[in-house]
Each structure stands twice: as C-alpha cells, then as structure tokens.
C-alpha cells in the first residue's frame, strides 16, 4: 500500500430504487461511521443521486454519478450535464466504464471532452480503462491502456491530473468472479502510473489514485491493497449489500 489515501468506490450500476437506496445508505452509515484513512464513494444511478447525497450530509462519504455529457446544456435527450450533477451535490463521476464503451458507443473522442468538462465544473473524474480477454491474450494490454489514457486525458494538464482517479478494470474480470491476481493488477496499475508520468510529470502521476476493479470482494481486497500501485477498488456486485461493502472498506478485516 502507498502513502496515497485509499479509495473504495461502490458502483451500483443499474441497481436499486430510491427506497432500496434509503435502506442501504442508512445501514452503511452505521457500518462505516468513524472510519479514517479511506475515502468512500457511492455511485448510485441518476434517480437516487439527490436522495443518497441528502442522506450522506454530515458524513465524509462522497457521491458519484456513473456518466455525464460533455456539453453544458442543449438538445441532448436523455443526457445529464456536469452542472446538473453539481447542482444536487455530486462530487465525482465515473467516465469511460467498459459497459458504457461496449453498450453505449462511448469512445475516446467523447471522453477527451468529458474529462475536462467534469474538472471545469468541479467534479472529479474516475476514468475507467482496461483490456478485454482477447486483448490480453494477444499481448496488447499495454497498448490498449496507453491508448485509452493518452486519448481520454488529452484535454487536461499535469496539475489537473493529480486530482483525478483512474480505475483499472480488466473487462474479463468484471462480473465474472475471475478477479485479476494481485500481481496482474499491480503490473497494470504500475504501467498506468508509468504512462501518466511520461505523458504528464512523474510528480503528478505519483499523486493519482489508481483503483483496481473486477470481482472485488471482502475475501480478496486485502491481497490487492498491499500492492504498491493499487490505491483502492471500484466495486460492482459486492457493493450492493451494505455489509459486504463495509467489509471491503475495512479491506476485508
Ligand atoms: P464487479 O465487481 O461486479 O466485477 O464489477 C466491477 C465494476 O465494473 C465496477 O465498476
């Protein structure tokens, strides 16, 4: 584990109604009260963001959206802007999740606009990158990561880089129960940091929190968190139960 403050983020994806969210957040607040040294982020669907944020007032738990549009306003039916998110107290936004890249035509060109748009609005991006099974088999993991990082972050400065979060989420590990080994995850996260150091500055890259995501559970978080370049986790399935998520926040203890 590094000197950087750890981050545990729970991506609810398309799960939970507002009433489910109320029950969950009430339970979670009790379970994580007083936790220090770890930043906790909840990423509910748009419909629950305002309610979850209101319930978390007075706690250190942050609230993140799962996507946003890069324009401030306009004729973009079905989309949400950064300003709409800050208006309801959202502090973070997941950008470039592989499910959005795969199912909703999210591309590096739009991410290159979304990342600076979020930062300009005062929202911290959690940029997701990662390779597919085929890309890993073909030995092109690093090429893929490098391309995503350089293109998606093309619009920001070294100073801005230090404040963002990057999540390494190998597509083959998402929702499959096939967690990357700590060694594989560490190698990829170290490569991400090295790439950022080259593209920006080593000092800025040293400050960026890099999370691992893909079948993280209470039973495997401890071994991932000991790795030097893994600063936390972006959790999907296992975050949907408040008690499991709280155990992950405790790094499995
Ligand atoms: P799982 O933890 O369900 O594999 O999902 C990971 C993920 O996609 C988080 O964004």
GROMACS .gro file of C-alpha atoms and ligand atoms in nm:
model
  263
    1UNK     CA    1   0.000   0.000   0.000
    2UNK     CA    2   0.119   0.350  -0.082
    3UNK     CA    3   0.118   0.684   0.103
    4UNK     CA    4  -0.178   0.795  -0.106
    5UNK     CA    5  -0.517   0.795   0.069
    6UNK     CA    6  -0.705   0.476  -0.022
    7UNK     CA    7  -1.035   0.494  -0.207
    8UNK     CA    8  -1.315   0.238  -0.203
    9UNK     CA    9  -1.591   0.316  -0.452
   10UNK     CA   10  -1.912   0.120  -0.499
   11UNK     CA   11  -2.064   0.127  -0.847
   12UNK     CA   12  -2.430   0.031  -0.815
   13UNK     CA   13  -2.467   0.021  -1.197
   14UNK     CA   14  -2.840  -0.014  -1.289
   15UNK     CA   15  -2.948  -0.138  -0.947
   16UNK     CA   16  -3.166  -0.005  -0.664
   17UNK     CA   17  -3.473   0.215  -0.649
   18UNK     CA   18  -3.476   0.520  -0.426
   19UNK     CA   19  -3.643   0.325  -0.146
   20UNK     CA   20  -3.378   0.047  -0.176
   21UNK     CA   21  -3.115   0.320  -0.161
   22UNK     CA   22  -3.259   0.465   0.161
   23UNK     CA   23  -3.237   0.129   0.340
   24UNK     CA   24  -2.886   0.068   0.208
   25UNK     CA   25  -2.745   0.409   0.296
   26UNK     CA   26  -2.891   0.404   0.645
   27UNK     CA   27  -2.726   0.069   0.711
   28UNK     CA   28  -2.397   0.171   0.553
   29UNK     CA   29  -2.369   0.493   0.752
   30UNK     CA   30  -2.386   0.290   1.073
   31UNK     CA   31  -2.126   0.044   0.948
   32UNK     CA   32  -1.865   0.294   0.826
   33UNK     CA   33  -1.910   0.569   1.084
   34UNK     CA   34  -1.577   0.696   1.214
   35UNK     CA   35  -1.366   0.511   0.951
   36UNK     CA   36  -1.048   0.702   0.885
   37UNK     CA   37  -0.777   0.677   0.623
   38UNK     CA   38  -1.008   0.562   0.345
   39UNK     CA   39  -1.221   0.767   0.111
   40UNK     CA   40  -1.560   0.607   0.045
   41UNK     CA   41  -1.757   0.684  -0.270
   42UNK     CA   42  -2.106   0.565  -0.362
   43UNK     CA   43  -2.205   0.564  -0.731
   44UNK     CA   44  -2.584   0.522  -0.749
   45UNK     CA   45  -2.796   0.558  -1.063
   46UNK     CA   46  -2.909   0.912  -1.152
   47UNK     CA   47  -3.253   0.865  -0.998
   48UNK     CA   48  -3.110   0.810  -0.647
   49UNK     CA   49  -2.825   1.064  -0.651
   50UNK     CA   50  -3.006   1.352  -0.481
   51UNK     CA   51  -3.160   1.131  -0.213
   52UNK     CA   52  -2.833   0.950  -0.138
   53UNK     CA   53  -2.647   1.279  -0.122
   54UNK     CA   54  -2.903   1.425   0.119
   55UNK     CA   55  -2.877   1.119   0.344
   56UNK     CA   56  -2.497   1.140   0.347
   57UNK     CA   57  -2.486   1.503   0.454
   58UNK     CA   58  -2.253   1.541   0.750
   59UNK     CA   59  -2.057   1.224   0.662
   60UNK     CA   60  -1.734   1.200   0.460
   61UNK     CA   61  -1.886   0.961   0.206
   62UNK     CA   62  -1.878   1.108  -0.144
   63UNK     CA   63  -2.139   1.066  -0.415
   64UNK     CA   64  -2.055   0.992  -0.776
   65UNK     CA   65  -2.259   0.970  -1.094
   66UNK     CA   66  -2.192   0.687  -1.339
   67UNK     CA   67  -2.175   0.903  -1.652
   68UNK     CA   68  -2.236   1.257  -1.781
   69UNK     CA   69  -2.246   1.450  -2.108
   70UNK     CA   70  -1.967   1.691  -2.202
   71UNK     CA   71  -2.192   1.978  -2.309
   72UNK     CA   72  -2.331   2.218  -2.051
   73UNK     CA   73  -2.686   2.209  -2.186
   74UNK     CA   74  -2.883   2.169  -2.506
   75UNK     CA   75  -3.075   1.929  -2.723
   76UNK     CA   76  -2.930   1.600  -2.594
   77UNK     CA   77  -3.234   1.397  -2.497
   78UNK     CA   78  -3.168   1.156  -2.215
   79UNK     CA   79  -2.837   1.311  -2.111
   80UNK     CA   80  -2.721   1.480  -1.788
   81UNK     CA   81  -2.463   1.762  -1.767
   82UNK     CA   82  -2.190   1.828  -1.511
   83UNK     CA   83  -2.377   2.137  -1.390
   84UNK     CA   84  -2.687   1.928  -1.319
   85UNK     CA   85  -2.472   1.696  -1.109
   86UNK     CA   86  -2.304   1.969  -0.903
   87UNK     CA   87  -2.647   2.125  -0.854
   88UNK     CA   88  -2.751   1.821  -0.647
   89UNK     CA   89  -2.421   1.789  -0.461
   90UNK     CA   90  -2.248   1.523  -0.671
   91UNK     CA   91  -1.869   1.541  -0.635
   92UNK     CA   92  -1.741   1.264  -0.864
   93UNK     CA   93  -1.828   1.096  -1.192
   94UNK     CA   94  -1.731   0.760  -1.339
   95UNK     CA   95  -1.624   0.813  -1.700
   96UNK     CA   96  -1.546   0.554  -1.965
   97UNK     CA   97  -1.672   0.246  -1.784
   98UNK     CA   98  -1.628  -0.053  -2.015
   99UNK     CA   99  -2.003  -0.118  -2.005
  100UNK     CA  100  -2.062   0.230  -2.148
  101UNK     CA  101  -1.785   0.181  -2.405
  102UNK     CA  102  -1.929  -0.156  -2.506
  103UNK     CA  103  -2.306  -0.098  -2.497
  104UNK     CA  104  -2.343   0.278  -2.549
  105UNK     CA  105  -2.077   0.367  -2.806
  106UNK     CA  106  -1.868   0.563  -2.555
  107UNK     CA  107  -1.544   0.644  -2.736
  108UNK     CA  108  -1.211   0.804  -2.654
  109UNK     CA  109  -1.305   1.114  -2.851
  110UNK     CA  110  -1.604   1.190  -2.627
  111UNK     CA  111  -1.407   1.101  -2.315
  112UNK     CA  112  -1.142   1.355  -2.415
  113UNK     CA  113  -1.423   1.612  -2.385
  114UNK     CA  114  -1.595   1.467  -2.079
  115UNK     CA  115  -1.284   1.461  -1.857
  116UNK     CA  116  -1.207   1.837  -1.884
  117UNK     CA  117  -1.580   1.922  -1.876
  118UNK     CA  118  -1.611   1.743  -1.542
  119UNK     CA  119  -1.299   1.908  -1.399
  120UNK     CA  120  -1.409   2.254  -1.516
  121UNK     CA  121  -1.741   2.203  -1.336
  122UNK     CA  122  -1.564   2.097  -1.016
  123UNK     CA  123  -1.640   1.726  -1.048
  124UNK     CA  124  -1.365   1.469  -1.005
  125UNK     CA  125  -1.348   1.212  -1.286
  126UNK     CA  126  -1.297   0.844  -1.210
  127UNK     CA  127  -1.167   0.736  -1.550
  128UNK     CA  128  -1.201   0.363  -1.625
  129UNK     CA  129  -0.957   0.183  -1.854
  130UNK     CA  130  -0.894  -0.183  -1.919
  131UNK     CA  131  -0.840  -0.457  -2.172
  132UNK     CA  132  -1.060  -0.742  -2.293
  133UNK     CA  133  -0.973  -1.110  -2.270
  134UNK     CA  134  -0.875  -1.116  -2.638
  135UNK     CA  135  -0.653  -0.812  -2.600
  136UNK     CA  136  -0.473  -0.970  -2.302
  137UNK     CA  137  -0.432  -1.299  -2.491
  138UNK     CA  138  -0.292  -1.109  -2.789
  139UNK     CA  139  -0.038  -0.931  -2.567
  140UNK     CA  140  -0.187  -0.589  -2.637
  141UNK     CA  141  -0.290  -0.491  -2.282
  142UNK     CA  142  -0.032  -0.214  -2.254
  143UNK     CA  143  -0.108  -0.075  -2.600
  144UNK     CA  144  -0.477  -0.056  -2.509
  145UNK     CA  145  -0.416   0.110  -2.171
  146UNK     CA  146  -0.172   0.358  -2.320
  147UNK     CA  147  -0.415   0.450  -2.598
  148UNK     CA  148  -0.707   0.499  -2.360
  149UNK     CA  149  -0.501   0.707  -2.117
  150UNK     CA  150  -0.338   0.932  -2.375
  151UNK     CA  151  -0.658   0.994  -2.572
  152UNK     CA  152  -0.902   1.025  -2.282
  153UNK     CA  153  -0.675   1.258  -2.085
  154UNK     CA  154  -0.558   1.465  -2.383
  155UNK     CA  155  -0.752   1.773  -2.267
  156UNK     CA  156  -0.608   1.814  -1.917
  157UNK     CA  157  -0.289   1.949  -1.759
  158UNK     CA  158  -0.043   1.786  -1.518
  159UNK     CA  159  -0.188   1.993  -1.235
  160UNK     CA  160  -0.535   1.863  -1.312
  161UNK     CA  161  -0.414   1.504  -1.347
  162UNK     CA  162  -0.311   1.484  -0.983
  163UNK     CA  163  -0.672   1.533  -0.876
  164UNK     CA  164  -0.836   1.263  -1.086
  165UNK     CA  165  -0.884   0.894  -1.013
  166UNK     CA  166  -0.806   0.619  -1.263
  167UNK     CA  167  -0.969   0.278  -1.233
  168UNK     CA  168  -0.803  -0.021  -1.395
  169UNK     CA  169  -1.088  -0.256  -1.478
  170UNK     CA  170  -0.990  -0.552  -1.696
  171UNK     CA  171  -1.308  -0.637  -1.887
  172UNK     CA  172  -1.253  -1.011  -1.837
  173UNK     CA  173  -1.269  -0.965  -1.459
  174UNK     CA  174  -1.591  -0.760  -1.446
  175UNK     CA  175  -1.888  -0.953  -1.311
  176UNK     CA  176  -1.718  -1.283  -1.391
  177UNK     CA  177  -1.588  -1.380  -1.047
  178UNK     CA  178  -1.247  -1.400  -1.220
  179UNK     CA  179  -1.051  -1.143  -1.017
  180UNK     CA  180  -0.712  -1.042  -1.158
  181UNK     CA  181  -0.432  -1.178  -0.944
  182UNK     CA  182  -0.270  -0.911  -0.726
  183UNK     CA  183   0.039  -0.943  -0.949
  184UNK     CA  184  -0.153  -0.884  -1.273
  185UNK     CA  185  -0.343  -0.593  -1.119
  186UNK     CA  186  -0.025  -0.440  -0.976
  187UNK     CA  187   0.160  -0.473  -1.308
  188UNK     CA  188  -0.120  -0.296  -1.494
  189UNK     CA  189  -0.156  -0.021  -1.231
  190UNK     CA  190   0.222   0.035  -1.232
  191UNK     CA  191   0.211   0.058  -1.611
  192UNK     CA  192  -0.072   0.312  -1.588
  193UNK     CA  193   0.133   0.523  -1.345
  194UNK     CA  194   0.442   0.499  -1.566
  195UNK     CA  195   0.240   0.604  -1.870
  196UNK     CA  196   0.094   0.902  -1.683
  197UNK     CA  197   0.443   1.001  -1.565
  198UNK     CA  198   0.558   1.006  -1.928
  199UNK     CA  199   0.254   1.192  -2.059
  200UNK     CA  200   0.242   1.444  -1.775
  201UNK     CA  201   0.500   1.461  -1.493
  202UNK     CA  202   0.629   1.195  -1.250
  203UNK     CA  203   0.516   1.416  -0.960
  204UNK     CA  204   0.157   1.436  -1.086
  205UNK     CA  205   0.150   1.063  -1.166
  206UNK     CA  206   0.271   0.983  -0.815
  207UNK     CA  207  -0.034   1.160  -0.671
  208UNK     CA  208  -0.302   0.995  -0.887
  209UNK     CA  209  -0.505   0.731  -0.708
  210UNK     CA  210  -0.532   0.416  -0.920
  211UNK     CA  211  -0.808   0.170  -0.829
  212UNK     CA  212  -0.850  -0.190  -0.932
  213UNK     CA  213  -1.198  -0.310  -1.035
  214UNK     CA  214  -1.324  -0.653  -1.136
  215UNK     CA  215  -1.485  -0.907  -0.899
  216UNK     CA  216  -1.352  -0.739  -0.585
  217UNK     CA  217  -1.499  -0.898  -0.271
  218UNK     CA  218  -1.437  -0.890   0.104
  219UNK     CA  219  -1.226  -1.206   0.057
  220UNK     CA  220  -0.979  -1.067  -0.198
  221UNK     CA  221  -0.948  -0.696  -0.116
  222UNK     CA  222  -0.669  -0.744   0.142
  223UNK     CA  223  -0.425  -0.903  -0.101
  224UNK     CA  224  -0.496  -0.639  -0.366
  225UNK     CA  225  -0.449  -0.348  -0.126
  226UNK     CA  226  -0.097  -0.449  -0.024
  227UNK     CA  227   0.027  -0.378  -0.377
  228UNK     CA  228   0.228  -0.060  -0.421
  229UNK     CA  229   0.036   0.095  -0.710
  230UNK     CA  230  -0.316  -0.016  -0.612
  231UNK     CA  231  -0.474   0.263  -0.410
  232UNK     CA  232  -0.821   0.119  -0.377
  233UNK     CA  233  -1.106  -0.055  -0.553
  234UNK     CA  234  -1.404   0.014  -0.775
  235UNK     CA  235  -1.653  -0.250  -0.667
  236UNK     CA  236  -1.959  -0.368  -0.860
  237UNK     CA  237  -2.160  -0.671  -0.747
  238UNK     CA  238  -2.018  -0.691  -0.395
  239UNK     CA  239  -2.107  -0.330  -0.314
  240UNK     CA  240  -2.480  -0.393  -0.349
  241UNK     CA  241  -2.500  -0.531   0.005
  242UNK     CA  242  -2.407  -0.269   0.264
  243UNK     CA  243  -2.240  -0.523   0.495
  244UNK     CA  244  -2.016  -0.662   0.218
  245UNK     CA  245  -1.926  -0.314   0.100
  246UNK     CA  246  -1.840  -0.211   0.458
  247UNK     CA  247  -1.611  -0.515   0.487
  248UNK     CA  248  -1.436  -0.409   0.167
  249UNK     CA  249  -1.398  -0.058   0.312
  250UNK     CA  250  -1.226  -0.237   0.604
  251UNK     CA  251  -1.001  -0.412   0.346
  252UNK     CA  252  -1.160  -0.748   0.432
  253UNK     CA  253  -1.086  -0.736   0.803
  254LIG     P1  254  -1.784  -0.637  -1.042
  254LIG     O1  255  -1.725  -0.603  -0.907
  254LIG     O2  256  -1.927  -0.682  -1.035
  254LIG     O3  257  -1.695  -0.732  -1.118
  254LIG     O4  258  -1.789  -0.500  -1.127
  254LIG     C1  259  -1.675  -0.422  -1.134
  254LIG     C2  260  -1.710  -0.294  -1.200
  254LIG     O5  261  -1.741  -0.290  -1.317
  254LIG     C3  262  -1.708  -0.173  -1.117
  254LIG     O6  263  -1.722  -0.058  -1.195
   0.00000   0.00000   0.00000
